[in-house]
Amino acid sequence: MLLCFVAASTFWLLNALNKSYSTQTTYPVKFIYNQQQLVPLKPLPEEVLVNVTAKGWKLLRKALRLEVQPAEIHIRNLPRNNYLLGSALRPALVNAMDGLQLNFVVTDTLHFNFDRKISRTLALQHDPKQAVAAENYEVVGPIKFEPDSVTFVGPSSIIRSFPSPYPVRLPNVGLTASAKLEVPITHASPELVAASLEETTATITVKALVSEERQLVPELVNVPKGKTYSIQPQPVVVRYQLFDDSVALLNRELFKAVINFANYNPQDSTIATELVQKPVGVRKITLQPQRVKVIPVQD
């Protein structure tokens, strides 16, 4: 009984596979392009929907992907349009199909997006927006990198958007001493862009800062003729920082502040304090107060 059932089923299956059928199915496509000159910006379509007629054997082999030759779509230059109409795929499909009769292409449009592949070398520079040294410390001179440049390869639209020089950020901040750090090189669209370096070595020189302050008596300039004024408060205080190895060498007598009557504000009788001279090597300078009150002196 079982043998009869198996024999009948086999006969039915063989008979069915020898018949012709029309059906809607997918068929693989493969883009052929110069990978040294072009790069797709998104994954390329791998199949299209078609309506075909074929014997059951052929449809079964196609469903199982047995010896199925993809239809080749040749992209020879950068396309003007980012699509192909389904009707334009017919010659490639007919040429690839073995034992399948193409009735029509169901897929209306095949979308893709290619860009030119370019190479661009950029000098490396520390991102100026990143603070590196701890409070009361400062980086001396530029941060040096070795290697000092990176080459990117990828889509022109992405590569040309990268700034030059190319900014990198240090993995460690708040430094209180000079250091050498391994710095990762990150970039946009890593799935599309290749970099010649994954990291570079940064050499950073850091020195400690010393805070000081000094009282100054500002010089009055551009005072109206025949007038005498006093200022309040007086003196003003200049606060600044310098490297600890420069403390003994600093000429503090070189600080000079002025009160310029050309900048007089009659509404509140005040003038901004200005530092017009300072010794070499001082930084982070502030004057307090920033404005002083000007008081006429009666004869």
PDB file of C-alpha atoms in Angstrom:
ATOM      1  CA  MET A   1       0.000   0.000   0.000  1.00  0.00           C
ATOM      2  CA  LEU A   2       2.793   2.385   0.995  1.00  0.00           C
ATOM      3  CA  LEU A   3       4.752   1.565  -2.156  1.00  0.00           C
ATOM      4  CA  CYS A   4       1.720   2.322  -4.288  1.00  0.00           C
ATOM      5  CA  PHE A   5       1.293   5.688  -2.559  1.00  0.00           C
ATOM      6  CA  VAL A   6       4.953   6.604  -3.077  1.00  0.00           C
ATOM      7  CA  ALA A   7       4.846   5.543  -6.711  1.00  0.00           C
ATOM      8  CA  ALA A   8       1.671   7.539  -7.344  1.00  0.00           C
ATOM      9  CA  SER A   9       3.091  10.618  -5.632  1.00  0.00           C
ATOM     10  CA  THR A  10       6.315  10.395  -7.619  1.00  0.00           C
ATOM     11  CA  PHE A  11       4.421  10.038 -10.882  1.00  0.00           C
ATOM     12  CA  TRP A  12       2.234  13.033  -9.999  1.00  0.00           C
ATOM     13  CA  LEU A  13       5.263  15.164  -9.055  1.00  0.00           C
ATOM     14  CA  LEU A  14       7.190  14.291 -12.216  1.00  0.00           C
ATOM     15  CA  ASN A  15       4.149  14.991 -14.318  1.00  0.00           C
ATOM     16  CA  ALA A  16       3.605  18.359 -12.601  1.00  0.00           C
ATOM     17  CA  LEU A  17       7.229  19.388 -13.012  1.00  0.00           C
ATOM     18  CA  ASN A  18       7.061  18.718 -16.746  1.00  0.00           C
ATOM     19  CA  LYS A  19       4.174  21.139 -17.221  1.00  0.00           C
ATOM     20  CA  SER A  20       4.616  24.807 -18.104  1.00  0.00           C
ATOM     21  CA  TYR A  21       3.528  27.522 -15.681  1.00  0.00           C
ATOM     22  CA  SER A  22       3.317  31.297 -15.710  1.00  0.00           C
ATOM     23  CA  THR A  23       4.173  32.878 -12.380  1.00  0.00           C
ATOM     24  CA  GLN A  24       5.465  35.989 -10.678  1.00  0.00           C
ATOM     25  CA  THR A  25       8.859  35.585  -9.025  1.00  0.00           C
ATOM     26  CA  THR A  26      12.050  37.425  -8.144  1.00  0.00           C
ATOM     27  CA  TYR A  27      15.181  37.247 -10.255  1.00  0.00           C
ATOM     28  CA  PRO A  28      18.704  38.226  -9.101  1.00  0.00           C
ATOM     29  CA  VAL A  29      20.541  41.184 -10.612  1.00  0.00           C
ATOM     30  CA  LYS A  30      24.200  42.147 -10.308  1.00  0.00           C
ATOM     31  CA  PHE A  31      25.684  45.606 -10.873  1.00  0.00           C
ATOM     32  CA  ILE A  32      28.943  45.632 -12.837  1.00  0.00           C
ATOM     33  CA  TYR A  33      31.001  48.824 -12.375  1.00  0.00           C
ATOM     34  CA  ASN A  34      34.591  50.011 -11.957  1.00  0.00           C
ATOM     35  CA  GLN A  35      35.127  49.785  -8.208  1.00  0.00           C
ATOM     36  CA  GLN A  36      38.248  51.952  -8.470  1.00  0.00           C
ATOM     37  CA  GLN A  37      36.249  54.870  -9.863  1.00  0.00           C
ATOM     38  CA  LEU A  38      32.711  54.508  -8.522  1.00  0.00           C
ATOM     39  CA  VAL A  39      31.170  53.703  -5.143  1.00  0.00           C
ATOM     40  CA  PRO A  40      27.484  53.107  -4.273  1.00  0.00           C
ATOM     41  CA  LEU A  41      26.173  55.353  -1.492  1.00  0.00           C
ATOM     42  CA  LYS A  42      23.597  52.788  -0.397  1.00  0.00           C
ATOM     43  CA  PRO A  43      23.205  49.017  -0.818  1.00  0.00           C
ATOM     44  CA  LEU A  44      22.444  48.105  -4.419  1.00  0.00           C
ATOM     45  CA  PRO A  45      19.267  46.214  -5.337  1.00  0.00           C
ATOM     46  CA  GLU A  46      19.895  42.477  -5.570  1.00  0.00           C
ATOM     47  CA  GLU A  47      16.729  41.316  -7.320  1.00  0.00           C
ATOM     48  CA  VAL A  48      13.746  42.424  -9.371  1.00  0.00           C
ATOM     49  CA  LEU A  49      10.209  41.126  -9.627  1.00  0.00           C
ATOM     50  CA  VAL A  50       9.338  39.490 -12.964  1.00  0.00           C
ATOM     51  CA  ASN A  51       6.592  37.460 -14.590  1.00  0.00           C
ATOM     52  CA  VAL A  52       7.903  34.351 -16.393  1.00  0.00           C
ATOM     53  CA  THR A  53       6.737  31.161 -18.083  1.00  0.00           C
ATOM     54  CA  ALA A  54       8.732  27.950 -17.632  1.00  0.00           C
ATOM     55  CA  LYS A  55       8.461  24.274 -16.913  1.00  0.00           C
ATOM     56  CA  GLY A  56       8.147  23.238 -13.295  1.00  0.00           C
ATOM     57  CA  TRP A  57      11.705  21.893 -13.265  1.00  0.00           C
ATOM     58  CA  LYS A  58      13.135  25.268 -14.203  1.00  0.00           C
ATOM     59  CA  LEU A  59      10.972  27.110 -11.679  1.00  0.00           C
ATOM     60  CA  LEU A  60      12.059  24.708  -8.942  1.00  0.00           C
ATOM     61  CA  ARG A  61      15.744  25.190  -9.799  1.00  0.00           C
ATOM     62  CA  LYS A  62      15.224  28.944  -9.803  1.00  0.00           C
ATOM     63  CA  ALA A  63      13.469  28.841  -6.411  1.00  0.00           C
ATOM     64  CA  LEU A  64      16.354  26.799  -4.997  1.00  0.00           C
ATOM     65  CA  ARG A  65      18.907  29.169  -6.614  1.00  0.00           C
ATOM     66  CA  LEU A  66      20.549  26.267  -8.432  1.00  0.00           C
ATOM     67  CA  GLU A  67      22.816  27.524 -11.254  1.00  0.00           C
ATOM     68  CA  VAL A  68      20.891  30.799 -11.553  1.00  0.00           C
ATOM     69  CA  GLN A  69      22.853  33.394 -13.535  1.00  0.00           C
ATOM     70  CA  PRO A  70      22.151  36.962 -12.289  1.00  0.00           C
ATOM     71  CA  ALA A  71      21.189  39.586 -14.838  1.00  0.00           C
ATOM     72  CA  GLU A  72      24.139  41.959 -15.220  1.00  0.00           C
ATOM     73  CA  ILE A  73      23.541  45.714 -15.088  1.00  0.00           C
ATOM     74  CA  HIS A  74      26.585  47.569 -16.415  1.00  0.00           C
ATOM     75  CA  ILE A  75      27.391  51.031 -15.028  1.00  0.00           C
ATOM     76  CA  ARG A  76      30.230  52.385 -17.158  1.00  0.00           C
ATOM     77  CA  ASN A  77      30.367  56.020 -15.993  1.00  0.00           C
ATOM     78  CA  LEU A  78      28.807  58.084 -13.233  1.00  0.00           C
ATOM     79  CA  PRO A  79      25.088  57.887 -14.088  1.00  0.00           C
ATOM     80  CA  ARG A  80      23.150  61.078 -14.721  1.00  0.00           C
ATOM     81  CA  ASN A  81      20.044  59.449 -13.272  1.00  0.00           C
ATOM     82  CA  ASN A  82      19.872  57.348 -10.128  1.00  0.00           C
ATOM     83  CA  TYR A  83      17.385  54.868 -11.506  1.00  0.00           C
ATOM     84  CA  LEU A  84      16.585  52.429 -14.301  1.00  0.00           C
ATOM     85  CA  LEU A  85      13.096  51.742 -15.571  1.00  0.00           C
ATOM     86  CA  GLY A  86      11.973  48.148 -15.378  1.00  0.00           C
ATOM     87  CA  SER A  87      11.548  48.024 -19.139  1.00  0.00           C
ATOM     88  CA  ALA A  88      15.245  48.889 -19.583  1.00  0.00           C
ATOM     89  CA  LEU A  89      16.182  45.718 -17.675  1.00  0.00           C
ATOM     90  CA  ARG A  90      14.560  43.395 -20.182  1.00  0.00           C
ATOM     91  CA  PRO A  91      17.637  42.741 -22.411  1.00  0.00           C
ATOM     92  CA  ALA A  92      19.831  41.863 -19.425  1.00  0.00           C
ATOM     93  CA  LEU A  93      17.151  39.587 -17.949  1.00  0.00           C
ATOM     94  CA  VAL A  94      16.491  37.765 -21.217  1.00  0.00           C
ATOM     95  CA  ASN A  95      20.211  37.248 -21.731  1.00  0.00           C
ATOM     96  CA  ALA A  96      20.642  35.748 -18.250  1.00  0.00           C
ATOM     97  CA  MET A  97      17.546  33.564 -18.022  1.00  0.00           C
ATOM     98  CA  ASP A  98      18.086  29.907 -18.936  1.00  0.00           C
ATOM     99  CA  GLY A  99      14.890  28.002 -19.563  1.00  0.00           C
ATOM    100  CA  LEU A 100      12.699  30.866 -18.379  1.00  0.00           C
ATOM    101  CA  GLN A 101      10.598  32.934 -20.751  1.00  0.00           C
ATOM    102  CA  LEU A 102      10.298  36.533 -19.589  1.00  0.00           C
ATOM    103  CA  ASN A 103       6.760  37.812 -20.032  1.00  0.00           C
ATOM    104  CA  PHE A 104       7.246  41.230 -18.457  1.00  0.00           C
ATOM    105  CA  VAL A 105       9.149  43.044 -15.704  1.00  0.00           C
ATOM    106  CA  VAL A 106       6.912  43.746 -12.715  1.00  0.00           C
ATOM    107  CA  THR A 107       9.374  46.067 -10.952  1.00  0.00           C
ATOM    108  CA  ASP A 108       8.592  49.566 -12.173  1.00  0.00           C
ATOM    109  CA  THR A 109      11.886  51.275 -11.262  1.00  0.00           C
ATOM    110  CA  LEU A 110      15.252  50.163  -9.905  1.00  0.00           C
ATOM    111  CA  HIS A 111      16.854  52.835  -7.704  1.00  0.00           C
ATOM    112  CA  PHE A 112      20.559  53.249  -6.935  1.00  0.00           C
ATOM    113  CA  ASN A 113      22.985  56.053  -6.051  1.00  0.00           C
ATOM    114  CA  PHE A 114      26.602  56.127  -7.229  1.00  0.00           C
ATOM    115  CA  ASP A 115      29.320  58.698  -6.530  1.00  0.00           C
ATOM    116  CA  ARG A 116      32.877  59.118  -7.749  1.00  0.00           C
ATOM    117  CA  LYS A 117      35.527  57.493  -5.560  1.00  0.00           C
ATOM    118  CA  ILE A 118      38.336  59.887  -4.665  1.00  0.00           C
ATOM    119  CA  SER A 119      41.395  60.009  -2.418  1.00  0.00           C
ATOM    120  CA  ARG A 120      42.211  63.055  -0.282  1.00  0.00           C
ATOM    121  CA  THR A 121      45.103  63.623   2.147  1.00  0.00           C
ATOM    122  CA  LEU A 122      44.533  66.025   5.048  1.00  0.00           C
ATOM    123  CA  ALA A 123      46.896  67.382   7.680  1.00  0.00           C
ATOM    124  CA  LEU A 124      45.921  66.535  11.260  1.00  0.00           C
ATOM    125  CA  GLN A 125      45.194  69.258  13.797  1.00  0.00           C
ATOM    126  CA  HIS A 126      43.932  69.172  17.355  1.00  0.00           C
ATOM    127  CA  ASP A 127      40.308  70.285  17.649  1.00  0.00           C
ATOM    128  CA  PRO A 128      40.594  73.822  19.085  1.00  0.00           C
ATOM    129  CA  LYS A 129      37.198  73.431  20.780  1.00  0.00           C
ATOM    130  CA  GLN A 130      38.581  70.754  23.131  1.00  0.00           C
ATOM    131  CA  ALA A 131      40.175  71.943  26.377  1.00  0.00           C
ATOM    132  CA  VAL A 132      43.211  69.784  27.149  1.00  0.00           C
ATOM    133  CA  ALA A 133      44.976  71.078  30.254  1.00  0.00           C
ATOM    134  CA  ALA A 134      43.609  71.075  33.797  1.00  0.00           C
ATOM    135  CA  GLU A 135      42.769  74.310  35.598  1.00  0.00           C
ATOM    136  CA  ASN A 136      45.903  76.380  36.275  1.00  0.00           C
ATOM    137  CA  TYR A 137      47.791  74.474  33.565  1.00  0.00           C
ATOM    138  CA  GLU A 138      48.249  75.299  29.890  1.00  0.00           C
ATOM    139  CA  VAL A 139      49.416  73.627  26.697  1.00  0.00           C
ATOM    140  CA  VAL A 140      52.634  75.186  25.401  1.00  0.00           C
ATOM    141  CA  GLY A 141      52.936  75.452  21.631  1.00  0.00           C
ATOM    142  CA  PRO A 142      50.975  73.397  19.090  1.00  0.00           C
ATOM    143  CA  ILE A 143      50.108  69.757  19.725  1.00  0.00           C
ATOM    144  CA  LYS A 144      52.218  67.644  17.346  1.00  0.00           C
ATOM    145  CA  PHE A 145      51.008  64.462  15.632  1.00  0.00           C
ATOM    146  CA  GLU A 146      52.942  61.529  14.181  1.00  0.00           C
ATOM    147  CA  PRO A 147      51.855  60.624  11.532  1.00  0.00           C
ATOM    148  CA  ASP A 148      50.737  64.186  10.879  1.00  0.00           C
ATOM    149  CA  SER A 149      48.307  63.470   8.023  1.00  0.00           C
ATOM    150  CA  VAL A 150      45.621  60.981   7.028  1.00  0.00           C
ATOM    151  CA  THR A 151      44.367  59.862   3.608  1.00  0.00           C
ATOM    152  CA  PHE A 152      40.666  59.194   3.111  1.00  0.00           C
ATOM    153  CA  VAL A 153      39.241  57.141   0.226  1.00  0.00           C
ATOM    154  CA  GLY A 154      35.544  57.099  -0.532  1.00  0.00           C
ATOM    155  CA  PRO A 155      32.631  58.988  -2.120  1.00  0.00           C
ATOM    156  CA  SER A 156      33.524  62.447  -3.377  1.00  0.00           C
ATOM    157  CA  SER A 157      30.476  64.074  -1.750  1.00  0.00           C
ATOM    158  CA  ILE A 158      31.563  62.856   1.695  1.00  0.00           C
ATOM    159  CA  ILE A 159      35.340  63.205   1.380  1.00  0.00           C
ATOM    160  CA  ARG A 160      35.136  66.801   0.108  1.00  0.00           C
ATOM    161  CA  SER A 161      32.974  67.762   3.101  1.00  0.00           C
ATOM    162  CA  PHE A 162      35.804  66.924   5.541  1.00  0.00           C
ATOM    163  CA  PRO A 163      37.524  70.057   6.934  1.00  0.00           C
ATOM    164  CA  SER A 164      41.166  70.819   6.199  1.00  0.00           C
ATOM    165  CA  PRO A 165      43.178  70.541   8.355  1.00  0.00           C
ATOM    166  CA  TYR A 166      41.332  67.559   9.818  1.00  0.00           C
ATOM    167  CA  PRO A 167      40.458  67.988  13.533  1.00  0.00           C
ATOM    168  CA  VAL A 168      41.087  65.184  16.028  1.00  0.00           C
ATOM    169  CA  ARG A 169      40.172  65.041  19.717  1.00  0.00           C
ATOM    170  CA  LEU A 170      42.352  63.682  22.499  1.00  0.00           C
ATOM    171  CA  PRO A 171      41.005  60.732  24.525  1.00  0.00           C
ATOM    172  CA  ASN A 172      42.364  62.219  27.774  1.00  0.00           C
ATOM    173  CA  VAL A 173      41.925  65.781  29.031  1.00  0.00           C
ATOM    174  CA  GLY A 174      42.603  67.602  32.264  1.00  0.00           C
ATOM    175  CA  LEU A 175      46.349  67.095  31.803  1.00  0.00           C
ATOM    176  CA  THR A 176      48.744  68.350  34.489  1.00  0.00           C
ATOM    177  CA  ALA A 177      51.950  67.212  32.785  1.00  0.00           C
ATOM    178  CA  SER A 178      53.395  66.748  29.310  1.00  0.00           C
ATOM    179  CA  ALA A 179      52.299  63.511  27.647  1.00  0.00           C
ATOM    180  CA  LYS A 180      52.257  61.317  24.554  1.00  0.00           C
ATOM    181  CA  LEU A 181      48.819  59.919  23.764  1.00  0.00           C
ATOM    182  CA  GLU A 182      47.426  57.495  21.197  1.00  0.00           C
ATOM    183  CA  VAL A 183      44.620  59.379  19.493  1.00  0.00           C
ATOM    184  CA  PRO A 184      41.898  57.574  17.488  1.00  0.00           C
ATOM    185  CA  ILE A 185      40.982  59.027  14.097  1.00  0.00           C
ATOM    186  CA  THR A 186      37.226  58.970  13.626  1.00  0.00           C
ATOM    187  CA  HIS A 187      35.234  60.095  10.615  1.00  0.00           C
ATOM    188  CA  ALA A 188      31.742  60.180   9.184  1.00  0.00           C
ATOM    189  CA  SER A 189      30.276  57.236   7.245  1.00  0.00           C
ATOM    190  CA  PRO A 190      32.866  54.575   8.183  1.00  0.00           C
ATOM    191  CA  GLU A 191      30.904  52.056   6.113  1.00  0.00           C
ATOM    192  CA  LEU A 192      31.701  54.092   2.975  1.00  0.00           C
ATOM    193  CA  VAL A 193      34.972  55.873   3.797  1.00  0.00           C
ATOM    194  CA  ALA A 194      38.327  54.176   4.412  1.00  0.00           C
ATOM    195  CA  ALA A 195      41.121  55.946   6.326  1.00  0.00           C
ATOM    196  CA  SER A 196      44.832  55.247   5.997  1.00  0.00           C
ATOM    197  CA  LEU A 197      45.195  55.537   9.786  1.00  0.00           C
ATOM    198  CA  GLU A 198      43.177  54.286  12.723  1.00  0.00           C
ATOM    199  CA  GLU A 199      45.165  56.341  15.228  1.00  0.00           C
ATOM    200  CA  THR A 200      48.049  58.767  15.560  1.00  0.00           C
ATOM    201  CA  THR A 201      50.403  59.751  18.386  1.00  0.00           C
ATOM    202  CA  ALA A 202      49.979  63.209  19.923  1.00  0.00           C
ATOM    203  CA  THR A 203      52.822  64.935  21.754  1.00  0.00           C
ATOM    204  CA  ILE A 204      51.571  67.550  24.235  1.00  0.00           C
ATOM    205  CA  THR A 205      53.706  69.920  26.309  1.00  0.00           C
ATOM    206  CA  VAL A 206      51.952  71.123  29.467  1.00  0.00           C
ATOM    207  CA  LYS A 207      53.201  73.636  32.048  1.00  0.00           C
ATOM    208  CA  ALA A 208      51.812  74.824  35.374  1.00  0.00           C
ATOM    209  CA  LEU A 209      50.453  78.372  35.675  1.00  0.00           C
ATOM    210  CA  VAL A 210      50.917  80.725  38.635  1.00  0.00           C
ATOM    211  CA  SER A 211      48.256  83.330  39.428  1.00  0.00           C
ATOM    212  CA  GLU A 212      49.283  86.841  40.471  1.00  0.00           C
ATOM    213  CA  GLU A 213      47.685  90.248  40.856  1.00  0.00           C
ATOM    214  CA  ARG A 214      49.041  93.793  40.906  1.00  0.00           C
ATOM    215  CA  GLN A 215      47.618  97.206  41.710  1.00  0.00           C
ATOM    216  CA  LEU A 216      47.852  99.857  39.006  1.00  0.00           C
ATOM    217  CA  VAL A 217      47.164 103.579  39.021  1.00  0.00           C
ATOM    218  CA  PRO A 218      45.674 104.251  35.567  1.00  0.00           C
ATOM    219  CA  GLU A 219      46.907 107.179  33.512  1.00  0.00           C
ATOM    220  CA  LEU A 220      44.220 109.651  32.452  1.00  0.00           C
ATOM    221  CA  VAL A 221      44.409 110.445  28.716  1.00  0.00           C
ATOM    222  CA  ASN A 222      42.492 112.835  26.466  1.00  0.00           C
ATOM    223  CA  VAL A 223      41.330 114.805  29.521  1.00  0.00           C
ATOM    224  CA  PRO A 224      39.338 117.924  28.535  1.00  0.00           C
ATOM    225  CA  LYS A 225      41.483 121.043  28.760  1.00  0.00           C
ATOM    226  CA  GLY A 226      41.172 122.993  31.971  1.00  0.00           C
ATOM    227  CA  LYS A 227      39.455 120.125  33.788  1.00  0.00           C
ATOM    228  CA  THR A 228      40.668 117.951  36.640  1.00  0.00           C
ATOM    229  CA  TYR A 229      39.178 114.579  37.529  1.00  0.00           C
ATOM    230  CA  SER A 230      39.577 111.794  40.044  1.00  0.00           C
ATOM    231  CA  ILE A 231      38.507 108.210  39.572  1.00  0.00           C
ATOM    232  CA  GLN A 232      36.818 105.735  41.865  1.00  0.00           C
ATOM    233  CA  PRO A 233      37.898 103.185  42.763  1.00  0.00           C
ATOM    234  CA  GLN A 234      41.610 103.765  42.581  1.00  0.00           C
ATOM    235  CA  PRO A 235      43.880 101.902  42.104  1.00  0.00           C
ATOM    236  CA  VAL A 236      42.618  99.162  39.757  1.00  0.00           C
ATOM    237  CA  VAL A 237      43.732  95.555  40.050  1.00  0.00           C
ATOM    238  CA  VAL A 238      45.219  93.531  37.194  1.00  0.00           C
ATOM    239  CA  ARG A 239      45.032  89.742  37.607  1.00  0.00           C
ATOM    240  CA  TYR A 240      47.036  87.433  35.365  1.00  0.00           C
ATOM    241  CA  GLN A 241      48.755  84.078  35.065  1.00  0.00           C
ATOM    242  CA  LEU A 242      52.222  83.048  33.925  1.00  0.00           C
ATOM    243  CA  PHE A 243      54.254  79.866  33.733  1.00  0.00           C
ATOM    244  CA  ASP A 244      55.915  78.948  37.004  1.00  0.00           C
ATOM    245  CA  ASP A 245      59.359  78.960  35.380  1.00  0.00           C
ATOM    246  CA  SER A 246      58.841  82.614  34.347  1.00  0.00           C
ATOM    247  CA  VAL A 247      57.966  84.042  37.778  1.00  0.00           C
ATOM    248  CA  ALA A 248      61.495  85.193  38.579  1.00  0.00           C
ATOM    249  CA  LEU A 249      62.023  86.736  35.133  1.00  0.00           C
ATOM    250  CA  LEU A 250      58.806  88.760  34.794  1.00  0.00           C
ATOM    251  CA  ASN A 251      59.157  92.558  34.697  1.00  0.00           C
ATOM    252  CA  ARG A 252      55.998  93.584  36.508  1.00  0.00           C
ATOM    253  CA  GLU A 253      56.701  97.296  35.980  1.00  0.00           C
ATOM    254  CA  LEU A 254      55.670  96.934  32.335  1.00  0.00           C
ATOM    255  CA  PHE A 255      51.950  96.805  33.153  1.00  0.00           C
ATOM    256  CA  LYS A 256      50.204 100.022  32.178  1.00  0.00           C
ATOM    257  CA  ALA A 257      46.508 100.938  32.339  1.00  0.00           C
ATOM    258  CA  VAL A 258      44.757 104.049  31.030  1.00  0.00           C
ATOM    259  CA  ILE A 259      41.439 105.828  31.422  1.00  0.00           C
ATOM    260  CA  ASN A 260      40.634 107.318  28.020  1.00  0.00           C
ATOM    261  CA  PHE A 261      38.209 110.242  28.219  1.00  0.00           C
ATOM    262  CA  ALA A 262      37.382 109.702  24.552  1.00  0.00           C
ATOM    263  CA  ASN A 263      35.277 106.776  25.802  1.00  0.00           C
ATOM    264  CA  TYR A 264      33.455 108.758  28.507  1.00  0.00           C
ATOM    265  CA  ASN A 265      29.824 107.713  29.129  1.00  0.00           C
ATOM    266  CA  PRO A 266      27.879 110.815  30.272  1.00  0.00           C
ATOM    267  CA  GLN A 267      24.870 108.775  31.393  1.00  0.00           C
ATOM    268  CA  ASP A 268      26.695 107.234  34.366  1.00  0.00           C
ATOM    269  CA  SER A 269      29.961 109.211  34.329  1.00  0.00           C
ATOM    270  CA  THR A 270      32.068 106.071  33.783  1.00  0.00           C
ATOM    271  CA  ILE A 271      34.946 105.074  31.524  1.00  0.00           C
ATOM    272  CA  ALA A 272      36.211 101.566  30.725  1.00  0.00           C
ATOM    273  CA  THR A 273      39.652 100.673  32.050  1.00  0.00           C
ATOM    274  CA  GLU A 274      42.135  99.647  29.353  1.00  0.00           C
ATOM    275  CA  LEU A 275      45.383  97.710  29.637  1.00  0.00           C
ATOM    276  CA  VAL A 276      47.658  99.187  26.986  1.00  0.00           C
ATOM    277  CA  GLN A 277      50.942  97.567  27.962  1.00  0.00           C
ATOM    278  CA  LYS A 278      51.945  94.253  29.502  1.00  0.00           C
ATOM    279  CA  PRO A 279      55.107  92.166  29.902  1.00  0.00           C
ATOM    280  CA  VAL A 280      55.760  89.211  27.622  1.00  0.00           C
ATOM    281  CA  GLY A 281      54.572  85.844  28.911  1.00  0.00           C
ATOM    282  CA  VAL A 282      51.442  86.799  30.868  1.00  0.00           C
ATOM    283  CA  ARG A 283      48.046  85.351  29.939  1.00  0.00           C
ATOM    284  CA  LYS A 284      44.413  85.258  31.071  1.00  0.00           C
ATOM    285  CA  ILE A 285      44.546  88.931  32.038  1.00  0.00           C
ATOM    286  CA  THR A 286      41.617  90.709  33.710  1.00  0.00           C
ATOM    287  CA  LEU A 287      41.196  94.251  35.018  1.00  0.00           C
ATOM    288  CA  GLN A 288      38.984  95.002  38.010  1.00  0.00           C
ATOM    289  CA  PRO A 289      36.879  97.002  37.964  1.00  0.00           C
ATOM    290  CA  GLN A 290      36.157  97.026  34.253  1.00  0.00           C
ATOM    291  CA  ARG A 291      34.729 100.551  34.495  1.00  0.00           C
ATOM    292  CA  VAL A 292      35.557 103.390  36.883  1.00  0.00           C
ATOM    293  CA  LYS A 293      33.556 106.431  37.885  1.00  0.00           C
ATOM    294  CA  VAL A 294      34.991 109.801  36.871  1.00  0.00           C
ATOM    295  CA  ILE A 295      34.482 112.640  39.354  1.00  0.00           C
ATOM    296  CA  PRO A 296      35.271 116.290  38.549  1.00  0.00           C
ATOM    297  CA  VAL A 297      37.566 117.986  41.044  1.00  0.00           C
ATOM    298  CA  GLN A 298      36.498 121.506  42.041  1.00  0.00           C
ATOM    299  CA  ASP A 299      39.192 124.160  42.007  1.00  0.00           C
TER     300      ASP A 299
END
